[in-house]
Amino acid sequence: MLKFEIMAKSTETRARAGCLTTSRGLIQTPVFMPVGTRGTVKSMTPEELTAAGAQIILGNTYHLYLRPGCDILQRFNGLHRFMNWAGPILTDSGGFQVFSLSKLRKITEEGVSFQSHIDGSRHLLTPEKSIGIQRCIGSDIMMCLDQCIAYPSSREEALAALEITTRWAERCYETWRQTCPDTQSLFGIVQGGMFEDLRQRSTDALRDIEFSGYAIGGISVGEPKELMYGVAESTLPGLPDEKPKYIMGVGTPQDLIELVAMGADMFDCVMPTRNARNGQLFTKSGAINISNSRFAHDESPVDSGCTCYTCRNYSRAYLRHLYMVRELLAYRLNTIHNIHFYNTLMKQIRESILQNNFESFRKLFYADMEKD
Amino acid sequence: MLKFEIMAKSTETRARAGCLTTSRGLIQTPVFMPVGTRGTVKSMTPEELTAAGAQIILGNTYHLYLRPGCDILQRFNGLHRFMNWAGPILTDSGGFQVFSLSKLRKITEEGVSFQSHIDGSRHLLTPEKSIGIQRCIGSDIMMCLDQCIAYPSSREEALAALEITTRWAERCYETWRQTCPDTQSLFGIVQGGMFEDLRQRSTDALRDIEFSGYAIGGISVGEPKELMYGVAESTLPGLPDEKPKYIMGVGTPQDLIELVAMGADMFDCVMPTRNARNGQLFTKSGAINISNSRFAHDESPVDSGCTCYTCRNYSRAYLRHLYMVRELLAYRLNTIHNIHFYNTLMKQIRESILQNNFESFRKLFYADMEKD
């Protein structure tokens, strides 16, 4: 089972450095989790993920349930052996993708019925079923089925969604407690839209259930950044401090620093991987688009001083060439760099918290950004 | 400069095992050269190519001339540093792609004018220019500009093409001799269509020029397999035995064995790489298509006993899943396997020649094929 230990707290902010112990290894927090939607972090091998500093990856329950499906995953005793990743895996509940990808969704107290975005086949996802699928996947950390709402949503919609999310959380917890409390952990997800009092209400309800960790869902759904920060800042302190606090689906390097400052421990986002495939590469002085013609003859690496495989071996000119002709290697080399960049940033953040100079690091980060 | 040494000859066939010494390392022949068209063997890093047994790779002059272009390659002192491949590189002359890809080709004594297949820009490729581009690329082995003809072609067309190929070969040789005879080697290409006497005529003309090696071009262009074997079998003995003999653009594992038996030393083909991206994987008992539903639950590796990275770490079921959802990792893992398969086959062929049991190996190869 999951053990969370806080190693250091920043004295000037709410930032904290911790250690999350799973049966598949330690996770040093704050941590960024690369997204491996369909049993692979796009273009990367497990060895490359490890070399790029990944400690834990995320799998998507909705996608894995549809393809390859539970029978195949069960044959392999879960996703770890299937994809050859020995480290920890966190799975979302499938809820977010049902709401964002599938067709003809219908929500009832029982669960959410939907049609697959692939072949139109009909499915019913209930809290019990979501936990069942996550058991097949064998993830180290499972998430409760929640109802995500769009931005903007009315107070009534947000309230209804948080209430059903609370009742589903109780059912998820009960299913988990009866089936796999010793081998897999379960996190609850706070909802409540952009309404601070509803976020508080959701938090209070979930705190009554003894989850192994708590996540904030339903942010980074199109709202202004200040609103997102506002919701996070008001919600994070209400979550139990002795448990890991996870911000779902966020964000930019700047977001990670700001949210760590507010007390967040875990993050996942498609940004480093998806943007890599679109030619956007992160550097200390901001993101660059490798397709820019100013890189055509550039013999320097993407980010000077970066120790990733890509920067140690290839120039911006070569990466630009590969990207312009849409070579498969482009996506991979770009992804390696971005994952390494995110993980290195988290490592630096963590070290600065341990040395109690997080605020200096944060200032330095912004100063570097402004150099370019 | 290139040194070719024959280490052993089969007593029952014309097969031979040799050693080709380049300034960038030894090449043990018979050798298969993976195709790295645009400065990358699709989806693979140089380290993976080496791990999969690649000793030398091929670059395409036509593609590299158009993108990234000579000015960028010159900035990097050639393709090796640009793509970070330290081993030998062979480049074709650009002729084949001009004939197969470009638009509005026009052949004159001077060269071939064409429009780029990318942007319609107009270019003139002459023997002198082809050598010039290959100097920018910095390939260890350059090829003469030749005129490829389609199958079927008339005797008149074949004769005209071989005659211009001969005159262009003389001009390529002269340009090479005056510019880079100490740093790069040059091979001639025999043409002549499917006409044995024309192949003989082309061979005789090229033998008069002291090339470092000789290739057979213009086969595997759509003719029946027996015809391809016939042309190779009648042409190969006429090429100087003390020089490497290279069959361009061929072929299947079976083709490689048969052509080695006829005396060929070098091969290149897109088959292992392109077919990998189409889900076709080579095994001892024949090729399989990984999309086949019979592999959906298959926990075994692609080819039992194969020591490639893919077979050591992943199941057919996982590879099928990746391929069915078109994940980038699919192309890469499949390519690693196929390249390893081809290189291992060549290594086994070579070892059997060195031990003078090539014929037994050949029989075993076909017996394994029939098992499935």
XYZ file of C-alpha atoms in Angstrom:
744
model
C 0.000 0.000 0.000
C 0.904 3.609 -0.482
C 3.015 5.426 2.091
C 3.534 9.177 1.858
C 6.214 10.928 3.829
C 6.946 14.632 3.746
C 10.679 15.301 3.748
C 10.711 19.103 3.745
C 8.422 22.105 3.596
C 9.209 25.476 2.152
C 9.011 28.173 4.789
C 7.910 30.908 2.410
C 5.282 28.988 0.411
C 3.182 25.866 0.844
C 5.611 23.873 -1.322
C 6.667 20.500 0.032
C 9.005 17.690 -0.964
C 7.859 14.177 -0.209
C 8.389 10.534 -0.875
C 5.642 8.225 -2.043
C 6.400 4.555 -1.498
C 4.718 2.026 -3.749
C 5.374 -1.693 -4.124
C 6.998 -0.841 -7.464
C 9.407 1.746 -6.135
C 9.776 5.170 -4.624
C 8.352 8.313 -6.151
C 10.002 11.533 -5.137
C 7.566 14.436 -5.073
C 6.719 16.913 -6.447
C 6.436 14.630 -9.457
C 5.329 14.950 -13.043
C 3.728 11.855 -14.617
C 4.072 11.442 -18.400
C 0.875 10.294 -20.065
C 0.874 6.810 -21.631
C -2.683 6.746 -22.897
C -2.814 3.439 -24.749
C -0.088 1.477 -22.987
C 2.798 3.534 -24.350
C 4.075 7.045 -23.772
C 3.941 7.934 -27.438
C 7.167 6.990 -29.275
C 9.088 6.111 -26.083
C 10.405 2.835 -24.692
C 10.337 2.203 -20.929
C 14.140 2.479 -20.865
C 13.962 5.924 -22.467
C 11.330 7.039 -19.974
C 13.579 5.997 -17.116
C 16.578 7.695 -18.704
C 14.488 10.862 -19.093
C 13.742 10.777 -15.372
C 10.185 9.398 -15.350
C 9.300 7.809 -11.994
C 5.654 6.949 -12.669
C 3.497 7.052 -15.782
C -0.193 7.468 -16.362
C -2.469 5.094 -18.246
C -5.957 5.926 -19.507
C -8.693 3.597 -18.368
C -11.127 4.560 -21.128
C -8.621 3.889 -23.918
C -7.219 0.691 -22.422
C -10.717 -0.653 -21.750
C -11.627 -0.202 -25.425
C -8.242 -1.361 -26.773
C -6.646 -3.801 -26.061
C -9.442 -4.572 -23.572
C -9.516 -6.259 -20.196
C -9.224 -9.849 -21.385
C -5.837 -9.204 -22.994
C -4.589 -7.140 -20.047
C -5.657 -9.906 -17.663
C -3.766 -12.457 -19.729
C -0.640 -10.425 -18.974
C -1.563 -9.851 -15.317
C -1.994 -6.199 -16.112
C -0.434 -3.341 -17.992
C 3.025 -3.468 -16.413
C 4.029 -6.741 -18.020
C 2.065 -6.018 -21.206
C 4.028 -2.832 -21.900
C 7.213 -3.863 -20.049
C 7.164 -0.957 -17.583
C 8.320 -2.044 -14.141
C 7.693 1.268 -12.374
C 4.481 2.570 -10.819
C 1.425 3.363 -12.955
C -1.471 5.659 -12.113
C -4.733 5.277 -14.015
C -7.457 7.810 -14.379
C -10.993 6.504 -13.991
C -12.088 6.847 -17.588
C -14.523 9.589 -16.605
C -12.724 12.467 -18.283
C -12.417 10.672 -21.649
C -16.023 9.531 -21.552
C -16.956 13.182 -21.235
C -14.463 14.490 -23.791
C -14.256 11.758 -26.448
C -17.256 9.447 -26.487
C -20.614 10.000 -28.144
C -24.161 10.022 -26.822
C -23.228 10.178 -23.167
C -26.025 9.725 -20.647
C -25.459 10.145 -16.940
C -27.649 8.378 -14.414
C -27.155 7.619 -10.766
C -25.871 4.198 -11.786
C -23.116 5.534 -14.011
C -22.504 6.914 -17.473
C -23.555 5.150 -20.658
C -21.721 6.091 -23.835
C -20.783 5.057 -27.324
C -17.155 4.341 -28.160
C -15.457 7.048 -30.230
C -13.845 4.232 -32.241
C -16.679 1.994 -33.380
C -19.842 3.375 -31.796
C -20.229 0.325 -29.543
C -22.339 0.938 -26.415
C -20.893 0.766 -22.923
C -21.894 1.559 -19.356
C -19.216 2.862 -17.019
C -20.167 2.664 -13.351
C -17.980 3.353 -10.325
C -17.759 -0.401 -9.753
C -16.855 -1.063 -13.353
C -14.215 1.677 -13.412
C -12.518 0.095 -10.400
C -12.878 -3.318 -12.069
C -11.128 -2.116 -15.212
C -8.403 -0.443 -13.163
C -7.914 -3.764 -11.363
C -7.394 -5.463 -14.740
C -4.892 -2.781 -15.637
C -3.250 -3.375 -12.280
C -2.339 0.261 -11.730
C -0.596 1.145 -8.494
C -2.810 4.199 -8.028
C -6.434 4.150 -9.179
C -8.713 7.161 -9.438
C -12.414 7.399 -8.543
C -14.957 7.814 -11.298
C -15.996 11.450 -11.309
C -18.239 13.659 -13.384
C -16.348 16.350 -15.240
C -18.159 19.472 -16.356
C -17.307 21.964 -19.048
C -16.198 25.540 -18.511
C -18.266 27.608 -18.080
C -20.939 25.690 -16.173
C -23.696 27.016 -13.965
C -23.670 26.635 -10.204
C -26.528 24.124 -10.499
C -24.595 21.968 -12.948
C -21.470 22.159 -10.801
C -23.414 21.224 -7.679
C -25.155 18.269 -9.317
C -21.863 17.006 -10.717
C -20.038 17.264 -7.407
C -22.855 15.464 -5.606
C -22.882 12.559 -8.005
C -19.075 12.553 -7.877
C -19.271 12.215 -4.078
C -21.731 9.311 -4.216
C -19.655 7.595 -6.919
C -16.537 8.142 -4.782
C -18.224 6.241 -1.932
C -19.088 3.375 -4.268
C -15.547 3.337 -5.726
C -14.118 3.244 -2.231
C -16.412 0.399 -1.194
C -15.549 -1.660 -4.278
C -11.854 -0.995 -3.741
C -12.037 -1.893 -0.024
C -13.668 -5.211 -0.848
C -11.344 -6.185 -3.671
C -7.813 -4.775 -3.765
C -6.969 -2.553 -0.780
C -3.642 -4.340 -0.278
C -2.319 -4.195 -3.826
C -3.672 -0.972 -5.323
C -4.345 2.475 -3.883
C -7.297 4.743 -4.553
C -7.441 8.532 -4.816
C -10.534 10.699 -4.578
C -11.192 13.600 -6.957
C -12.498 16.992 -5.841
C -14.975 18.633 -8.226
C -17.106 21.751 -7.885
C -16.409 23.763 -11.002
C -15.054 27.250 -10.457
C -17.085 27.787 -7.274
C -14.926 27.962 -4.185
C -17.671 26.965 -1.764
C -18.581 23.954 -3.908
C -14.918 22.920 -4.028
C -14.924 23.179 -0.224
C -18.068 21.066 -0.023
C -16.563 18.410 -2.301
C -13.358 18.435 -0.280
C -15.214 17.973 3.003
C -17.236 15.072 1.649
C -14.176 13.291 0.279
C -12.123 13.855 3.424
C -14.661 11.707 5.252
C -13.574 8.824 3.060
C -10.084 7.564 3.801
C -8.518 7.854 0.372
C -4.769 7.326 -0.100
C -4.517 10.638 -1.885
C -6.631 13.479 -3.203
C -6.826 15.058 -6.630
C -8.279 18.246 -7.980
C -10.167 17.493 -11.191
C -12.153 19.693 -13.521
C -9.577 22.448 -13.875
C -7.560 23.378 -16.961
C -10.738 22.887 -18.979
C -10.600 26.200 -20.812
C -10.961 28.672 -17.923
C -8.639 31.701 -17.614
C -5.363 30.876 -15.901
C -6.111 33.162 -12.931
C -9.310 31.238 -12.283
C -7.461 27.942 -12.408
C -4.850 29.230 -9.975
C -7.601 30.620 -7.773
C -9.435 27.300 -7.534
C -6.192 25.432 -6.841
C -5.045 27.946 -4.244
C -8.297 27.839 -2.336
C -8.776 24.074 -2.607
C -5.298 22.669 -1.935
C -5.053 23.742 1.745
C -8.317 21.947 2.487
C -6.961 18.588 1.367
C -5.338 16.514 4.107
C -1.715 17.548 4.405
C -0.502 14.048 5.221
C -1.758 12.749 1.877
C -0.413 13.402 -1.649
C -2.224 16.190 -3.489
C -2.573 15.722 -7.220
C -3.546 18.348 -9.804
C -4.985 16.586 -12.845
C -4.195 17.602 -16.414
C -1.863 20.536 -15.678
C 0.244 22.135 -17.186
C 3.005 24.436 -18.396
C 6.378 24.581 -16.598
C 5.187 27.834 -15.021
C 1.962 26.153 -13.852
C 3.945 23.411 -12.170
C 6.049 25.881 -10.219
C 3.046 27.959 -9.153
C 0.991 24.943 -8.128
C 3.883 23.417 -6.191
C 4.075 26.744 -4.367
C 0.423 26.221 -3.430
C 1.120 22.748 -2.057
C 0.567 20.345 -4.962
C 2.637 17.130 -5.112
C 1.641 15.364 -8.332
C 0.861 16.385 -11.906
C 0.070 14.832 -15.244
C -0.337 16.507 -18.599
C -0.067 15.677 -22.299
C 1.716 18.979 -22.878
C 5.356 17.794 -23.025
C 4.497 14.790 -25.195
C 1.831 16.280 -27.450
C 3.705 19.538 -27.957
C 6.851 17.574 -28.806
C 4.977 15.942 -31.649
C 3.935 19.412 -32.804
C 7.521 20.639 -32.811
C 7.379 22.651 -29.592
C 10.404 22.125 -27.381
C 10.842 23.444 -23.866
C 13.991 25.284 -22.862
C 15.167 27.206 -19.816
C 14.424 30.420 -21.671
C 10.992 29.402 -22.896
C 9.504 27.134 -25.543
C 10.766 27.148 -29.126
C 9.163 25.833 -32.280
C 11.739 23.711 -34.032
C 10.162 24.346 -37.438
C 11.340 27.959 -37.298
C 13.724 28.655 -40.176
C 16.190 30.353 -37.812
C 17.162 26.847 -36.642
C 17.951 25.546 -40.150
C 21.733 25.893 -39.732
C 21.834 25.850 -35.928
C 24.510 23.462 -34.715
C 23.652 23.906 -31.022
C 21.464 21.534 -28.995
C 17.842 22.370 -28.180
C 18.714 23.626 -24.697
C 22.321 24.338 -23.760
C 23.314 22.452 -20.645
C 20.500 19.920 -21.027
C 21.786 16.378 -20.489
C 19.018 14.495 -22.283
C 19.830 11.986 -25.023
C 18.554 14.364 -27.697
C 20.622 17.351 -26.576
C 23.740 15.234 -26.070
C 23.609 13.878 -29.613
C 21.702 16.112 -32.013
C 21.600 19.700 -33.204
C 18.616 21.973 -33.652
C 19.323 21.862 -37.401
C 18.985 18.074 -37.487
C 15.842 18.126 -35.348
C 14.369 20.800 -37.600
C 15.177 18.735 -40.694
C 13.564 15.610 -39.201
C 10.510 17.586 -38.157
C 10.098 19.394 -41.484
C 10.110 16.104 -43.397
C 7.917 14.487 -40.711
C 10.330 11.683 -39.923
C 9.259 9.322 -37.133
C 12.523 9.972 -35.303
C 11.521 13.634 -34.912
C 8.591 12.827 -32.628
C 10.743 10.574 -30.541
C 13.761 12.854 -30.100
C 11.470 15.786 -29.338
C 9.506 13.752 -26.796
C 12.674 12.568 -25.063
C 13.760 16.166 -24.639
C 10.443 17.474 -23.343
C 9.944 14.623 -20.872
C 13.498 15.155 -19.646
C 12.861 18.878 -19.346
C 9.731 18.386 -17.229
C 11.327 15.772 -14.999
C 14.465 17.843 -14.535
C 12.359 20.850 -13.603
C 10.524 18.795 -10.974
C 13.815 17.478 -9.643
C 15.202 21.010 -9.358
C 12.037 22.178 -7.646
C 12.285 19.293 -5.197
C 15.941 19.954 -4.458
C 15.243 23.620 -3.868
C 12.503 22.709 -1.369
C 14.836 20.293 0.411
C 17.420 23.080 0.652
C 14.718 25.566 1.577
C 15.477 27.883 -1.307
C 12.423 27.233 -3.442
C 11.652 30.928 -3.665
C 15.102 31.680 -5.076
C 14.715 28.876 -7.572
C 11.338 30.225 -8.601
C 12.816 33.684 -9.162
C 15.710 32.238 -11.135
C 13.282 30.278 -13.292
C 11.450 33.455 -14.273
C 14.688 35.379 -14.754
C 15.932 32.685 -17.176
C 12.632 32.854 -19.038
C 13.031 36.552 -19.609
C 16.536 36.230 -21.013
C 15.383 35.119 -24.430
C 40.253 4.311 -49.465
C 38.343 1.077 -49.784
C 40.080 -2.244 -49.348
C 38.284 -5.497 -50.132
C 39.580 -8.827 -48.975
C 37.951 -12.165 -49.606
C 38.158 -14.378 -46.544
C 36.475 -17.535 -47.827
C 34.672 -18.924 -50.837
C 31.998 -21.552 -50.873
C 33.121 -24.602 -52.823
C 29.611 -25.530 -53.986
C 28.360 -22.079 -55.022
C 29.853 -18.714 -55.927
C 29.172 -17.406 -52.397
C 32.008 -15.570 -50.734
C 32.714 -13.959 -47.384
C 34.770 -10.812 -47.398
C 35.912 -7.838 -45.454
C 35.520 -4.294 -46.712
C 37.767 -1.801 -44.938
C 36.678 1.824 -44.838
C 38.104 4.710 -42.860
C 34.985 4.468 -40.683
C 35.326 0.797 -39.857
C 35.187 -2.728 -41.202
C 32.232 -4.136 -43.080
C 31.909 -7.884 -43.046
C 30.341 -9.188 -46.237
C 27.896 -10.364 -47.408
C 26.220 -7.316 -45.931
C 22.749 -5.841 -45.911
C 22.543 -2.032 -45.772
C 19.429 -0.516 -44.137
C 18.027 2.440 -46.044
C 18.207 5.846 -44.350
C 16.638 7.943 -47.079
C 16.469 11.377 -45.447
C 19.275 11.155 -42.914
C 17.532 8.635 -40.658
C 16.654 4.984 -40.945
C 12.994 5.597 -40.232
C 12.213 5.573 -36.479
C 15.697 4.318 -35.457
C 18.574 5.939 -33.593
C 22.169 5.175 -34.595
C 22.602 3.225 -31.349
C 19.636 1.029 -32.207
C 20.977 0.425 -35.700
C 24.281 -0.725 -34.244
C 22.512 -2.917 -31.682
C 20.465 -4.439 -34.511
C 23.702 -5.342 -36.301
C 23.863 -2.634 -38.971
C 27.424 -2.089 -40.240
C 26.724 0.464 -42.956
C 23.639 2.428 -43.930
C 22.427 3.949 -47.161
C 21.519 7.582 -47.759
C 19.561 8.893 -50.738
C 21.261 11.656 -52.712
C 18.061 12.905 -54.342
C 16.235 13.314 -51.016
C 19.183 14.795 -49.129
C 19.900 17.230 -51.955
C 16.329 18.546 -51.771
C 16.124 18.451 -47.960
C 18.061 19.491 -45.907
C 20.208 20.522 -48.906
C 23.939 20.766 -49.429
C 24.555 23.996 -47.539
C 23.299 22.513 -44.277
C 25.146 19.230 -44.816
C 28.354 21.149 -45.527
C 27.906 23.129 -42.333
C 28.095 19.786 -40.502
C 30.947 18.455 -42.669
C 28.544 15.911 -44.061
C 25.811 13.513 -43.093
C 27.732 11.519 -40.486
C 27.897 14.325 -37.954
C 24.509 15.733 -38.956
C 22.730 12.472 -38.113
C 25.264 11.268 -35.523
C 26.108 8.019 -37.322
C 29.810 7.198 -37.013
C 29.805 4.127 -39.271
C 30.162 3.952 -43.051
C 27.515 5.406 -45.357
C 26.830 4.524 -48.979
C 24.883 6.958 -51.137
C 23.046 6.216 -54.324
C 23.513 8.742 -57.129
C 20.021 10.210 -57.106
C 19.323 8.711 -60.502
C 16.809 6.108 -59.411
C 14.694 8.638 -57.455
C 14.799 11.168 -60.277
C 13.320 8.468 -62.473
C 10.818 7.156 -59.936
C 9.724 10.248 -57.976
C 10.305 13.499 -59.802
C 8.141 15.139 -62.436
C 8.829 16.248 -66.020
C 12.121 14.426 -66.373
C 14.148 15.133 -69.469
C 17.335 13.255 -70.265
C 20.054 14.803 -72.369
C 23.682 13.948 -72.811
C 24.482 16.537 -70.172
C 22.289 14.989 -67.467
C 18.700 14.778 -66.345
C 16.544 17.812 -65.685
C 13.556 17.337 -63.412
C 11.062 19.001 -61.139
C 11.148 18.255 -57.410
C 8.326 15.977 -56.215
C 8.033 18.281 -53.179
C 7.646 21.785 -54.551
C 8.002 21.501 -58.319
C 11.302 23.409 -58.295
C 13.499 22.759 -61.358
C 16.861 21.028 -61.100
C 19.521 19.570 -63.363
C 21.361 16.491 -62.179
C 24.571 15.794 -64.080
C 27.236 13.187 -63.337
C 29.448 15.996 -62.010
C 26.672 17.372 -59.836
C 25.754 13.953 -58.448
C 29.353 13.447 -57.341
C 29.364 16.983 -55.954
C 26.283 16.320 -53.836
C 27.708 13.018 -52.649
C 30.843 14.894 -51.618
C 28.694 17.242 -49.514
C 27.039 14.238 -47.957
C 30.493 12.812 -47.346
C 29.465 9.223 -47.968
C 32.176 6.582 -47.759
C 30.915 4.908 -50.919
C 29.438 6.955 -53.750
C 27.544 5.590 -56.739
C 27.729 6.737 -60.365
C 24.757 8.497 -61.903
C 22.988 5.967 -64.101
C 19.856 5.889 -66.199
C 17.272 3.470 -64.894
C 14.635 2.112 -67.242
C 11.253 0.621 -66.494
C 10.237 -2.995 -66.938
C 9.418 -3.925 -69.612
C 11.620 -1.834 -71.899
C 12.593 -2.450 -75.487
C 16.108 -3.498 -76.493
C 16.572 -0.063 -78.061
C 15.639 1.734 -74.837
C 17.882 -0.565 -72.794
C 20.784 -0.024 -75.187
C 20.439 3.743 -75.184
C 20.220 3.818 -71.377
C 23.274 1.637 -70.913
C 25.284 3.732 -73.329
C 24.470 6.980 -71.602
C 25.108 5.240 -68.253
C 28.574 4.288 -69.499
C 29.415 7.823 -70.627
C 28.090 9.252 -67.361
C 30.168 6.658 -65.451
C 33.297 7.975 -67.163
C 32.401 11.532 -66.198
C 31.602 10.498 -62.601
C 34.945 8.709 -62.411
C 36.805 11.706 -63.771
C 35.131 14.091 -61.315
C 35.808 11.718 -58.438
C 39.456 11.231 -59.443
C 40.010 14.974 -59.493
C 38.259 15.724 -56.200
C 38.028 13.033 -53.552
C 39.793 9.779 -54.501
C 41.478 9.573 -51.093
C 38.462 10.114 -48.872
C 35.512 8.587 -50.715
C 35.133 5.547 -52.969
C 33.128 5.249 -56.159
C 31.188 2.271 -57.521
C 29.994 1.785 -61.103
C 26.511 0.517 -61.943
C 25.798 -2.064 -64.623
C 22.627 -1.477 -66.627
C 21.238 -3.220 -69.727
C 17.678 -4.107 -68.816
C 16.775 -7.773 -69.012
C 19.060 -8.397 -71.995
C 22.012 -10.605 -71.113
C 24.221 -9.385 -73.944
C 23.556 -5.761 -73.028
C 24.419 -6.494 -69.407
C 27.665 -8.047 -70.687
C 28.358 -4.966 -72.784
C 27.749 -2.652 -69.818
C 29.966 -4.814 -67.619
C 32.815 -4.768 -70.135
C 32.650 -1.005 -70.484
C 32.644 -0.410 -66.741
C 35.450 -2.893 -66.088
C 37.672 -0.638 -68.153
C 37.180 2.020 -65.510
C 38.871 1.231 -62.215
C 35.913 1.505 -59.836
C 36.253 0.435 -56.209
C 33.217 -1.792 -56.575
C 30.503 -2.724 -59.041
C 26.751 -2.741 -58.686
C 23.919 -4.242 -60.673
C 21.169 -1.663 -61.063
C 17.850 -1.766 -62.866
C 16.662 -5.058 -61.442
C 13.793 -5.648 -59.028
C 11.807 -3.102 -61.042
C 8.713 -5.244 -61.518
C 10.087 -8.139 -63.576
C 9.313 -11.796 -62.677
C 11.635 -13.164 -60.026
C 13.147 -15.767 -62.400
C 14.153 -12.984 -64.773
C 15.787 -11.030 -61.934
C 17.699 -14.119 -60.840
C 18.653 -14.796 -64.469
C 20.113 -11.325 -64.990
C 21.994 -11.472 -61.692
C 23.320 -14.962 -62.352
C 24.628 -14.103 -65.797
C 25.995 -10.690 -64.822
C 27.692 -11.321 -61.465
C 30.493 -13.610 -62.764
C 31.513 -10.930 -65.267
C 32.207 -8.375 -62.534
C 35.784 -8.340 -61.220
C 36.066 -10.924 -58.465
C 38.526 -8.877 -56.455
C 35.972 -6.068 -56.056
C 32.764 -5.982 -53.995
C 29.628 -6.819 -55.997
C 26.492 -4.981 -54.978
C 22.899 -5.798 -55.964
C 20.812 -2.636 -55.673
C 17.314 -2.592 -54.223
C 16.963 -6.299 -53.409
C 15.202 -8.004 -51.625
C 13.461 -10.714 -49.597
C 15.442 -12.976 -47.228
C 15.218 -15.678 -49.905
C 16.553 -13.269 -52.545
C 19.548 -12.473 -50.358
C 20.455 -16.131 -49.955
C 20.061 -16.866 -53.661
C 22.043 -13.823 -54.751
C 24.823 -14.540 -52.272
C 24.987 -18.015 -53.829
C 25.533 -16.279 -57.174
C 28.398 -14.212 -55.768
C 26.850 -10.966 -54.508
C 28.423 -9.199 -51.525
C 26.240 -6.166 -50.781
C 22.527 -5.413 -50.714
C 20.156 -2.614 -49.829
C 16.385 -2.653 -49.741
C 13.535 -0.792 -48.080
C 11.774 -4.105 -47.462
C 12.671 -4.699 -43.790
C 11.975 -1.086 -42.826
C 8.953 -0.327 -45.003
C 7.294 -3.666 -44.329
C 7.844 -3.167 -40.590
C 5.808 0.016 -40.813
C 3.097 -1.973 -42.583
C 3.016 -4.593 -39.830
C 4.956 -7.309 -41.662
C 7.549 -8.993 -39.487
C 10.129 -11.505 -40.651
C 10.613 -14.782 -38.817
C 12.602 -17.954 -39.398
C 9.422 -19.625 -40.593
C 8.328 -16.818 -42.896
C 6.806 -13.361 -42.598
C 3.793 -12.690 -40.382
C 1.399 -9.796 -40.358
C 1.140 -8.568 -36.799
C -2.372 -7.209 -37.355
C -3.709 -10.759 -37.631
C -6.244 -11.397 -34.857
C -4.576 -14.704 -34.004
C -1.850 -12.677 -32.285
C -4.262 -10.740 -30.050
C -3.533 -12.858 -26.952
C -0.144 -14.199 -28.036
C 2.363 -13.853 -25.209
C 5.317 -15.120 -27.265
C 7.863 -12.893 -29.010
C 7.731 -12.241 -32.751
C 10.372 -14.892 -33.501
C 11.366 -17.416 -30.854
C 15.089 -17.396 -30.286
C 15.504 -13.916 -31.760
C 17.742 -11.774 -29.566
C 16.625 -8.348 -30.797
C 15.426 -5.704 -28.347
C 11.826 -6.147 -29.486
C 11.765 -9.927 -29.045
C 13.565 -9.757 -25.708
C 11.029 -7.349 -24.254
C 7.656 -7.492 -25.965
C 4.974 -9.983 -26.947
C 3.170 -10.368 -30.236
C -0.007 -9.298 -28.407
C 1.575 -5.995 -27.355
C 3.027 -5.360 -30.823
C -0.354 -6.129 -32.350
C -2.064 -3.708 -29.958
C 0.436 -0.934 -30.759
C 0.068 -1.551 -34.471
C -3.740 -1.697 -34.430
C -3.943 1.678 -32.676
C -1.144 3.041 -34.889
C 1.118 4.004 -32.012
C 4.506 5.461 -33.000
C 6.257 2.826 -30.908
C 4.834 0.124 -33.195
C 6.827 1.305 -36.206
C 9.965 1.463 -34.173
C 9.741 -1.913 -32.434
C 8.799 -3.579 -35.727
C 11.699 -1.910 -37.545
C 14.189 -2.944 -34.873
C 13.098 -6.552 -35.290
C 13.205 -6.599 -39.093
C 16.606 -4.894 -39.300
C 17.943 -7.338 -36.733
C 16.440 -10.232 -38.671
C 18.100 -9.161 -41.927
C 21.453 -8.506 -40.310
C 21.371 -11.776 -38.398
C 20.567 -13.630 -41.592
C 23.559 -12.033 -43.318
C 25.766 -12.901 -40.361
C 24.633 -16.522 -40.449
C 25.204 -16.659 -44.201
C 28.687 -15.260 -43.730
C 29.533 -17.694 -40.951
C 28.315 -20.613 -43.022
C 30.563 -19.505 -45.900
C 33.534 -19.166 -43.556
C 32.846 -22.705 -42.324
C 32.187 -23.888 -45.873
C 28.702 -25.121 -45.103
C 26.675 -22.452 -46.898
C 24.717 -25.098 -48.811
C 23.616 -26.762 -45.563
C 22.608 -23.408 -44.172
C 20.627 -22.647 -47.310
C 18.776 -25.961 -47.040
C 18.079 -25.380 -43.359
C 16.730 -21.908 -44.142
C 14.189 -23.355 -46.575
C 13.341 -26.238 -44.229
C 12.581 -23.721 -41.433
C 10.425 -21.726 -43.834
C 8.284 -24.760 -44.585
C 7.676 -25.581 -40.930
C 4.983 -22.984 -40.493
